[in-house]
Structures are given as structure tokens and as C-alpha cells.
XYZ file of C-alpha atoms in Angstrom:
295
model
C 86.257 156.105 115.332
C 86.884 159.063 117.596
C 90.052 161.098 117.004
C 91.849 163.031 119.718
C 92.953 165.624 117.176
C 90.738 168.374 115.805
C 91.435 171.082 113.272
C 90.484 173.670 115.882
C 93.149 172.375 118.288
C 95.749 172.403 115.519
C 94.828 175.983 114.641
C 95.373 176.962 118.281
C 98.763 175.234 118.317
C 99.740 176.953 115.062
C 98.671 180.374 116.366
C 100.700 179.981 119.585
C 103.818 179.119 117.608
C 103.339 181.937 115.069
C 102.467 184.625 117.628
C 104.908 183.566 120.307
C 102.595 183.301 123.317
C 99.213 182.023 124.501
C 97.959 185.587 124.998
C 98.974 186.718 121.514
C 97.429 183.592 120.002
C 94.188 184.265 121.850
C 94.126 187.788 120.457
C 94.765 186.521 116.908
C 92.002 183.917 117.228
C 89.555 186.376 118.864
C 89.319 184.226 122.006
C 89.982 184.773 125.678
C 93.357 183.439 126.904
C 91.681 180.867 129.135
C 90.033 179.274 126.081
C 93.408 178.855 124.390
C 94.915 177.368 127.558
C 91.974 174.958 127.860
C 92.383 173.826 124.220
C 96.054 173.012 124.772
C 95.435 171.224 128.075
C 92.616 169.154 126.571
C 94.797 168.214 123.593
C 97.628 167.178 125.913
C 95.238 165.083 128.009
C 93.628 163.457 124.971
C 97.005 162.561 123.459
C 98.740 161.754 126.742
C 101.741 163.951 125.885
C 103.243 167.266 126.991
C 103.239 169.812 124.147
C 104.733 172.852 125.875
C 107.355 173.430 128.559
C 107.811 176.622 130.525
C 111.056 178.590 130.263
C 110.713 181.721 132.317
C 107.672 183.527 130.945
C 107.853 181.725 127.636
C 106.109 178.542 126.552
C 108.245 176.434 124.225
C 107.218 173.425 122.196
C 108.527 170.049 123.317
C 109.826 167.622 120.638
C 106.390 165.995 120.619
C 104.753 169.398 120.225
C 107.081 170.315 117.362
C 106.279 167.072 115.538
C 102.554 167.571 116.034
C 102.731 171.161 114.795
C 104.768 170.318 111.683
C 102.469 167.508 110.575
C 99.394 169.323 111.857
C 100.110 172.208 109.506
C 99.999 169.730 106.642
C 96.522 168.674 107.816
C 95.412 172.303 108.044
C 96.676 172.965 104.519
C 94.909 169.833 103.259
C 91.672 170.929 104.919
C 91.953 174.345 103.285
C 92.530 172.715 99.890
C 89.510 170.460 100.420
C 87.345 173.453 101.315
C 88.556 175.287 98.231
C 87.959 172.266 95.970
C 84.444 171.823 97.334
C 83.545 175.457 96.690
C 85.049 175.223 93.236
C 83.037 172.088 92.459
C 79.876 173.973 93.399
C 80.424 177.079 91.261
C 83.328 176.305 88.956
C 85.072 179.430 90.276
C 87.861 179.341 92.838
C 87.463 181.543 95.897
C 91.128 182.550 95.541
C 93.923 182.272 93.010
C 97.605 182.206 93.966
C 99.949 183.497 91.261
C 103.736 183.231 91.477
C 105.612 185.737 89.313
C 109.310 185.240 88.749
C 111.579 188.099 89.733
C 112.768 188.344 86.133
C 109.437 189.853 85.073
C 108.141 193.372 85.524
C 104.926 193.059 87.546
C 103.134 196.128 86.191
C 101.753 194.575 82.954
C 100.268 191.714 84.960
C 98.532 194.138 87.282
C 96.801 195.594 84.239
C 95.515 192.143 83.322
C 94.328 191.575 86.893
C 92.458 194.870 86.626
C 90.598 193.438 83.626
C 89.784 190.270 85.548
C 88.345 192.242 88.471
C 85.713 193.658 86.142
C 84.484 190.084 85.732
C 84.995 188.750 89.282
C 85.660 191.629 91.697
C 85.265 189.475 94.820
C 87.716 186.713 93.935
C 90.855 186.875 96.090
C 94.137 186.988 94.156
C 97.444 186.492 95.941
C 100.603 187.556 94.115
C 104.012 186.520 95.357
C 107.508 186.717 93.940
C 109.748 183.726 93.268
C 113.250 183.285 91.864
C 114.797 180.598 89.625
C 113.746 177.082 90.740
C 111.354 178.526 93.302
C 108.953 179.539 90.525
C 108.417 175.947 89.367
C 108.477 174.705 92.954
C 105.652 177.080 93.895
C 103.261 175.248 91.548
C 104.605 171.736 92.137
C 104.342 172.119 95.919
C 100.971 173.880 95.815
C 101.999 177.378 96.921
C 100.736 178.745 93.604
C 98.023 177.797 91.124
C 99.796 179.587 88.287
C 103.428 180.562 87.771
C 104.703 183.157 85.307
C 108.284 183.498 84.096
C 109.415 180.004 85.102
C 112.557 178.556 83.534
C 112.979 175.157 81.912
C 110.833 172.370 83.441
C 112.550 170.308 86.152
C 112.603 166.517 86.007
C 109.714 166.230 88.484
C 107.273 168.331 86.433
C 104.827 165.521 85.646
C 101.197 166.495 85.881
C 101.919 170.089 84.915
C 101.292 172.096 81.775
C 103.669 174.778 80.565
C 103.785 177.088 77.572
C 106.543 179.473 76.547
C 105.577 183.088 77.265
C 108.603 184.829 75.742
C 112.371 184.688 75.478
C 114.843 186.739 77.488
C 118.067 188.135 76.049
C 120.873 188.466 78.601
C 123.507 191.191 78.396
C 126.519 191.978 80.547
C 126.056 195.464 81.980
C 128.119 197.704 84.253
C 127.951 201.378 85.311
C 129.600 203.884 82.969
C 133.258 204.330 83.804
C 133.558 200.798 85.218
C 136.986 199.252 84.624
C 135.521 196.436 82.489
C 134.000 198.955 80.086
C 137.476 200.424 79.449
C 139.219 197.161 78.586
C 139.763 195.684 75.159
C 136.462 194.225 74.027
C 135.056 191.656 74.178
C 136.119 191.059 77.782
C 137.342 187.594 78.735
C 135.976 185.381 81.556
C 139.315 185.754 83.371
C 138.801 189.530 83.427
C 135.266 189.193 84.830
C 136.314 186.717 87.531
C 138.343 189.467 89.197
C 135.118 191.312 90.083
C 132.343 190.480 92.532
C 129.251 188.919 90.966
C 125.772 190.055 92.011
C 123.440 187.033 92.068
C 119.772 186.592 92.888
C 119.064 183.896 95.491
C 116.928 180.958 94.410
C 113.652 181.068 96.383
C 113.264 177.258 96.442
C 112.329 175.926 99.862
C 112.653 172.205 99.149
C 114.324 171.868 95.739
C 118.095 172.159 95.383
C 118.836 175.862 94.714
C 119.926 176.859 91.222
C 122.482 179.389 90.077
C 123.066 180.769 86.599
C 125.370 183.023 84.565
C 128.162 182.920 87.148
C 131.905 182.499 86.538
C 133.396 179.923 88.887
C 136.031 181.965 90.737
C 134.015 185.107 91.420
C 133.232 186.396 94.917
C 129.483 186.855 95.309
C 126.983 189.400 96.586
C 123.631 187.618 97.007
C 120.371 189.609 96.801
C 116.685 188.565 97.015
C 115.258 189.828 93.716
C 116.265 190.877 90.226
C 115.249 194.460 91.004
C 117.826 194.493 93.801
C 120.456 192.940 91.513
C 119.914 195.754 89.015
C 120.156 198.336 91.809
C 123.353 196.780 93.200
C 124.990 196.732 89.761
C 124.026 200.349 89.164
C 125.831 201.222 92.401
C 128.932 199.347 91.275
C 128.714 196.718 94.035
C 129.288 193.946 91.517
C 128.793 192.825 87.944
C 126.716 190.313 86.043
C 124.311 189.529 83.252
C 120.905 191.242 83.216
C 117.777 190.711 81.088
C 117.682 193.335 78.358
C 113.935 193.986 78.719
C 114.373 195.061 82.354
C 117.165 197.574 81.767
C 116.386 199.142 78.366
C 115.629 202.479 80.033
C 118.882 202.328 82.031
C 120.871 201.668 78.855
C 119.155 204.583 77.147
C 119.963 207.041 79.922
C 123.489 205.606 80.341
C 122.976 204.535 83.945
C 124.249 201.142 82.786
C 126.266 200.306 79.686
C 126.400 197.041 77.798
C 129.803 195.365 77.652
C 130.416 192.700 74.972
C 131.855 189.519 76.503
C 133.804 186.684 74.953
C 131.626 184.073 76.632
C 128.030 185.241 76.275
C 125.024 183.570 77.866
C 122.220 182.016 75.786
C 118.704 183.406 75.644
C 116.253 181.944 78.149
C 112.692 180.789 77.485
C 110.196 181.835 80.163
C 107.201 179.588 80.815
C 103.690 179.853 82.193
C 103.005 176.821 84.421
C 99.926 175.271 86.030
C 98.716 171.867 87.213
C 97.035 169.815 84.484
C 94.171 168.765 86.757
C 93.301 172.290 87.895
C 90.020 173.091 86.138
C 89.214 176.320 87.972
C 87.565 178.980 85.840
C 89.747 181.794 87.192
C 92.897 179.868 86.345
C 91.558 179.116 82.870
C 90.705 182.803 82.342
C 94.288 183.849 83.078
C 95.843 181.031 81.048
C 93.691 181.949 78.037
C 94.388 185.665 78.524
C 98.144 185.169 78.661
C 98.018 183.161 75.444
C 96.457 186.105 73.612
C 98.080 189.432 72.694
C 97.326 191.938 75.446
């Protein structure tokens, strides 16, 4: 059976959308512009649909083109996974490993472990990206990551995944020295805290319902992308909130932040390492085994 679609045509369509024009897509794909135009015209003829409409100097996707691109990207991702699985079946080693690290963790220790791995496999590609809250679990469940570090409690749809507790985080309420809450009768009450803006880290989930944590209901909110930015914002007095003790020990020591006892504390949090049960890649197994050992 002959198919009108090809992966090459889908790659052209994807490049046009990402780069914004036929010329820019041609440059990204190392082709002449006429070759890109021909690919689109052939695809339109083969499918019997119009994929782009002209608006001034711009080419915009039609509804049919948008649908094709959205589902075509899923085919491209599936083809990439198939290629990766085939290579892995041949050697046992992945050609790349995607690791999601939750914002709650300090990255530097993990870089040291990656340095050790490179002595074994210097040519293996490792991609590190940062996630927050539910996004860390989602990264593995949805295939953005092979391994996640610092994930919270497993969600209900975590079947087919393995997780082990890495460590436990102690949360403390911290404000800059001289902050009004540090001068009040301790421990401070939730009603006192609700008068101040809360600094929260945005959940990086793309498809799961976003999570929030350690927030009093009536507080105004300043939303930031990472825990590092939350710490920075609280140092500047832009808001208040709970912070993981291990990330701010040095700030407590030099009095940049001070711990404030609160009447309603927040429980410690277990952080998990997560991976798919059926992933047998040797690089993944190396990291899982390494993280289980003292290092």
C-alpha cells in the first residue's frame, strides 16, 4: 500500500512552522528554497488539500495543515523512538539519555556523576532539562525523559514505572532579616502569613493538571519558573514562602535569609528517582545503579 505521507515531508512541514518561513526552513534543512516549496506542493497534491495560505509575505497553516502538523509530529517522535530502540537493541547502549531534574535539586552534584559516566561512554548524548512539581513525573510518563530525579509522590497514572526514594526534604519558612514576620510573636499564624504575597514555583506540566503546594488560601501570588528564582525573589523581599532547607543552608548561615517558626508547618517531602520499567538501556541502568549507591 502506497502512502501519500513521508517522514521527509513531515520534517519539511515541521521546519516551516518552527522557523516561520519556507526560506528559513530551507536553511535549517540545508536545502535550496525551491526544494522545500516542491515538497509542500507535492504533499498538497498527493493529499488533495491546501496546507498553507498566503497572508502578505507570510505563509500560514490552514486548519488541515495544522492538523497534519500536530499529528505528524507524533509520527516523527515515534520514528525517532523506533530508531533509538533499534540502535539500543543492537548494542544495549542508548545513543542518548534524557534526564529530567526537578527544580528542587541542586544540579551540581549530578554533573559530577555525569563526569564519571563520560569516562565510560564519552560519545553518548545526555540531555538535561529542568522540571517542576508534577512536570517531573510527567516528563517520564509522556516520554520527554528516560530518567527523572527529585520527583514527588507518584501520581495515579504511574503504572509501568519504577521509583525509589532518593532523599527527604525538610521545608522551612524563611524571610529576609528585618522582615515584619520575623519581628512578630512566634510562631507566626497562618492569618499573619496570608497578609503577604506568596512566591510560588510554576508547575511545568504540559498535559497533567498543575499542582501547587505549601500555599495559604488567601495569599496574593508571585509566580516564578524555578526554585532558584523563588529563593532569589524571597531574598529580595518580593514575597514569602517555604523553602527546602538543603538549598538555603548557606543563606541561613550568612543571614541573607532567616528561619521563622510557623504555627502550621509543612511536612517533609520524599523525593523519588523515576524511570519506565521496560527501559532496559545500559546507560539508564548505570545511572539508576549509581544513584542507589553513596557517591
